[in-house]
Amino acid sequence: MSIAETVYRGLMADTKLVRMLHRDCRGRCIYHGRSPDAGSYPILVYSVISDVPALSADGAELERRVTVRIHVLTKDGVADSITDRVNAVMCSLGFVRAQSLEMAERNFFVNVIDYRIGVES
């Protein structure tokens, strides 16, 4: 299973988190890469932004470092409880939070969080 699939399944499996999010007409609330402009928030958007070798020996890659970025998009900027649930899920999957950033985009607020994990090759 790919890292993106693992993240998606982990986030969707957390019923508390999913209940905090708005579902679109197709029942989706967590998107890979980008979301359609549904106009309803809060939602999550995730993507793998980096996958680089971390350890090699004898010309072979032994471990790689993968960074996943999660965007928490809200209309009102209130995302603490969602961010806490996302952090709990990602930590349970073995990720470590690397950094976060808050910003305003057009008519919504975005909380961007990067998570890293080491993966054996």
PDB file of C-alpha atoms in Angstrom:
ATOM      1  CA  MET A   1       0.000   0.000   0.000  1.00  0.00           C
ATOM      2  CA  SER A   2       1.329   3.453  -0.879  1.00  0.00           C
ATOM      3  CA  ILE A   3       1.884   6.211   1.678  1.00  0.00           C
ATOM      4  CA  ALA A   4      -0.993   8.227   0.174  1.00  0.00           C
ATOM      5  CA  GLU A   5      -3.365   5.255   0.566  1.00  0.00           C
ATOM      6  CA  THR A   6      -2.199   4.673   4.139  1.00  0.00           C
ATOM      7  CA  VAL A   7      -2.839   8.321   5.026  1.00  0.00           C
ATOM      8  CA  TYR A   8      -6.266   8.349   3.376  1.00  0.00           C
ATOM      9  CA  ARG A   9      -7.389   5.132   5.052  1.00  0.00           C
ATOM     10  CA  GLY A  10      -6.069   6.283   8.420  1.00  0.00           C
ATOM     11  CA  LEU A  11      -7.862   9.631   8.222  1.00  0.00           C
ATOM     12  CA  MET A  12     -11.127   8.101   6.964  1.00  0.00           C
ATOM     13  CA  ALA A  13     -11.055   5.433   9.690  1.00  0.00           C
ATOM     14  CA  ASP A  14     -11.187   8.062  12.430  1.00  0.00           C
ATOM     15  CA  THR A  15     -14.939   8.569  12.870  1.00  0.00           C
ATOM     16  CA  LYS A  16     -14.503  11.547  15.207  1.00  0.00           C
ATOM     17  CA  LEU A  17     -12.465  13.345  12.537  1.00  0.00           C
ATOM     18  CA  VAL A  18     -14.837  12.492   9.680  1.00  0.00           C
ATOM     19  CA  ARG A  19     -17.830  13.754  11.697  1.00  0.00           C
ATOM     20  CA  MET A  20     -16.118  17.160  12.037  1.00  0.00           C
ATOM     21  CA  LEU A  21     -15.782  17.524   8.254  1.00  0.00           C
ATOM     22  CA  HIS A  22     -18.326  18.499   5.610  1.00  0.00           C
ATOM     23  CA  ARG A  23     -19.221  15.851   3.031  1.00  0.00           C
ATOM     24  CA  ASP A  24     -19.830  16.799  -0.589  1.00  0.00           C
ATOM     25  CA  CYS A  25     -22.656  15.416  -2.746  1.00  0.00           C
ATOM     26  CA  ARG A  26     -20.554  12.279  -3.371  1.00  0.00           C
ATOM     27  CA  GLY A  27     -19.912  11.756   0.349  1.00  0.00           C
ATOM     28  CA  ARG A  28     -16.269  12.858   0.246  1.00  0.00           C
ATOM     29  CA  CYS A  29     -14.617  15.077   2.862  1.00  0.00           C
ATOM     30  CA  ILE A  30     -10.938  14.138   2.420  1.00  0.00           C
ATOM     31  CA  TYR A  31      -9.287  14.748  -0.943  1.00  0.00           C
ATOM     32  CA  HIS A  32      -5.962  13.779  -2.509  1.00  0.00           C
ATOM     33  CA  GLY A  33      -4.039  16.555  -4.242  1.00  0.00           C
ATOM     34  CA  ARG A  34      -6.809  19.106  -4.571  1.00  0.00           C
ATOM     35  CA  SER A  35     -10.457  19.517  -3.808  1.00  0.00           C
ATOM     36  CA  PRO A  36     -13.289  20.595  -6.027  1.00  0.00           C
ATOM     37  CA  ASP A  37     -14.541  24.058  -5.159  1.00  0.00           C
ATOM     38  CA  ALA A  38     -17.610  22.765  -3.354  1.00  0.00           C
ATOM     39  CA  GLY A  39     -17.985  25.893  -1.230  1.00  0.00           C
ATOM     40  CA  SER A  40     -18.627  23.831   1.905  1.00  0.00           C
ATOM     41  CA  TYR A  41     -16.052  23.520   4.638  1.00  0.00           C
ATOM     42  CA  PRO A  42     -14.266  22.197   6.684  1.00  0.00           C
ATOM     43  CA  ILE A  43     -12.477  19.637   4.511  1.00  0.00           C
ATOM     44  CA  LEU A  44      -9.009  18.052   4.323  1.00  0.00           C
ATOM     45  CA  VAL A  45      -6.660  17.894   1.351  1.00  0.00           C
ATOM     46  CA  TYR A  46      -3.518  15.746   1.555  1.00  0.00           C
ATOM     47  CA  SER A  47      -0.574  15.030  -0.719  1.00  0.00           C
ATOM     48  CA  VAL A  48       2.881  13.485  -0.667  1.00  0.00           C
ATOM     49  CA  ILE A  49       5.219  16.432  -1.207  1.00  0.00           C
ATOM     50  CA  SER A  50       8.581  14.732  -0.778  1.00  0.00           C
ATOM     51  CA  ASP A  51       9.971  11.199  -1.039  1.00  0.00           C
ATOM     52  CA  VAL A  52      13.769  11.218  -0.778  1.00  0.00           C
ATOM     53  CA  PRO A  53      16.460   8.649   0.030  1.00  0.00           C
ATOM     54  CA  ALA A  54      17.538   8.820   3.669  1.00  0.00           C
ATOM     55  CA  LEU A  55      19.892   5.860   4.059  1.00  0.00           C
ATOM     56  CA  SER A  56      21.858   3.835   1.544  1.00  0.00           C
ATOM     57  CA  ALA A  57      24.593   1.228   1.645  1.00  0.00           C
ATOM     58  CA  ASP A  58      26.453  -0.717  -1.025  1.00  0.00           C
ATOM     59  CA  GLY A  59      24.718   1.287  -3.735  1.00  0.00           C
ATOM     60  CA  ALA A  60      21.235   0.384  -2.522  1.00  0.00           C
ATOM     61  CA  GLU A  61      18.609   2.568  -0.909  1.00  0.00           C
ATOM     62  CA  LEU A  62      17.713   1.169   2.512  1.00  0.00           C
ATOM     63  CA  GLU A  63      15.384   3.867   3.797  1.00  0.00           C
ATOM     64  CA  ARG A  64      13.554   6.857   2.435  1.00  0.00           C
ATOM     65  CA  ARG A  65      12.008   9.886   4.120  1.00  0.00           C
ATOM     66  CA  VAL A  66       8.470  10.759   3.031  1.00  0.00           C
ATOM     67  CA  THR A  67       6.731  14.055   3.800  1.00  0.00           C
ATOM     68  CA  VAL A  68       2.947  14.325   3.636  1.00  0.00           C
ATOM     69  CA  ARG A  69       1.238  17.729   3.644  1.00  0.00           C
ATOM     70  CA  ILE A  70      -2.295  18.087   4.966  1.00  0.00           C
ATOM     71  CA  HIS A  71      -4.385  21.209   4.403  1.00  0.00           C
ATOM     72  CA  VAL A  72      -7.244  21.831   6.829  1.00  0.00           C
ATOM     73  CA  LEU A  73      -9.618  24.224   5.056  1.00  0.00           C
ATOM     74  CA  THR A  74     -12.291  26.056   7.060  1.00  0.00           C
ATOM     75  CA  LYS A  75     -14.611  29.006   6.485  1.00  0.00           C
ATOM     76  CA  ASP A  76     -14.292  30.459   9.983  1.00  0.00           C
ATOM     77  CA  GLY A  77     -10.667  29.679  10.861  1.00  0.00           C
ATOM     78  CA  VAL A  78     -11.661  27.439  13.779  1.00  0.00           C
ATOM     79  CA  ALA A  79      -9.628  24.280  13.179  1.00  0.00           C
ATOM     80  CA  ASP A  80      -8.046  23.368  16.521  1.00  0.00           C
ATOM     81  CA  SER A  81     -10.191  20.293  17.169  1.00  0.00           C
ATOM     82  CA  ILE A  82      -9.750  19.071  13.584  1.00  0.00           C
ATOM     83  CA  THR A  83      -6.012  19.672  13.715  1.00  0.00           C
ATOM     84  CA  ASP A  84      -5.786  17.774  17.010  1.00  0.00           C
ATOM     85  CA  ARG A  85      -7.585  14.759  15.486  1.00  0.00           C
ATOM     86  CA  VAL A  86      -5.412  14.874  12.347  1.00  0.00           C
ATOM     87  CA  ASN A  87      -2.302  14.981  14.530  1.00  0.00           C
ATOM     88  CA  ALA A  88      -3.510  11.992  16.591  1.00  0.00           C
ATOM     89  CA  VAL A  89      -4.218   9.955  13.449  1.00  0.00           C
ATOM     90  CA  MET A  90      -0.920  10.800  11.779  1.00  0.00           C
ATOM     91  CA  CYS A  91       1.070  10.003  14.949  1.00  0.00           C
ATOM     92  CA  SER A  92      -0.735   6.666  15.248  1.00  0.00           C
ATOM     93  CA  LEU A  93       0.393   5.909  11.669  1.00  0.00           C
ATOM     94  CA  GLY A  94       4.025   6.552  12.674  1.00  0.00           C
ATOM     95  CA  PHE A  95       4.381  10.091  11.300  1.00  0.00           C
ATOM     96  CA  VAL A  96       6.020  12.979  13.152  1.00  0.00           C
ATOM     97  CA  ARG A  97       4.817  16.556  12.698  1.00  0.00           C
ATOM     98  CA  ALA A  98       7.510  18.578  10.944  1.00  0.00           C
ATOM     99  CA  GLN A  99       5.962  22.041  10.628  1.00  0.00           C
ATOM    100  CA  SER A 100       2.711  23.926  10.319  1.00  0.00           C
ATOM    101  CA  LEU A 101       1.511  27.181   8.820  1.00  0.00           C
ATOM    102  CA  GLU A 102      -1.719  29.151   9.025  1.00  0.00           C
ATOM    103  CA  MET A 103      -2.909  31.393   6.188  1.00  0.00           C
ATOM    104  CA  ALA A 104      -6.000  32.967   4.672  1.00  0.00           C
ATOM    105  CA  GLU A 105      -6.943  32.225   1.064  1.00  0.00           C
ATOM    106  CA  ARG A 106      -9.772  34.093  -0.627  1.00  0.00           C
ATOM    107  CA  ASN A 107     -12.882  33.186   1.388  1.00  0.00           C
ATOM    108  CA  PHE A 108     -11.458  30.494   3.658  1.00  0.00           C
ATOM    109  CA  PHE A 109      -8.689  29.744   6.122  1.00  0.00           C
ATOM    110  CA  VAL A 110      -6.003  27.103   5.637  1.00  0.00           C
ATOM    111  CA  ASN A 111      -3.968  25.324   8.266  1.00  0.00           C
ATOM    112  CA  VAL A 112      -1.087  23.510   6.520  1.00  0.00           C
ATOM    113  CA  ILE A 113       0.681  20.713   8.420  1.00  0.00           C
ATOM    114  CA  ASP A 114       3.649  18.648   7.229  1.00  0.00           C
ATOM    115  CA  TYR A 115       4.294  15.164   8.603  1.00  0.00           C
ATOM    116  CA  ARG A 116       7.382  12.993   8.030  1.00  0.00           C
ATOM    117  CA  ILE A 117       8.015   9.273   8.250  1.00  0.00           C
ATOM    118  CA  GLY A 118      10.939   6.983   7.514  1.00  0.00           C
ATOM    119  CA  VAL A 119      10.098   4.048   5.279  1.00  0.00           C
ATOM    120  CA  GLU A 120      12.258   0.997   4.616  1.00  0.00           C
ATOM    121  CA  SER A 121      12.902   0.449   0.925  1.00  0.00           C
TER     122      SER A 121
END
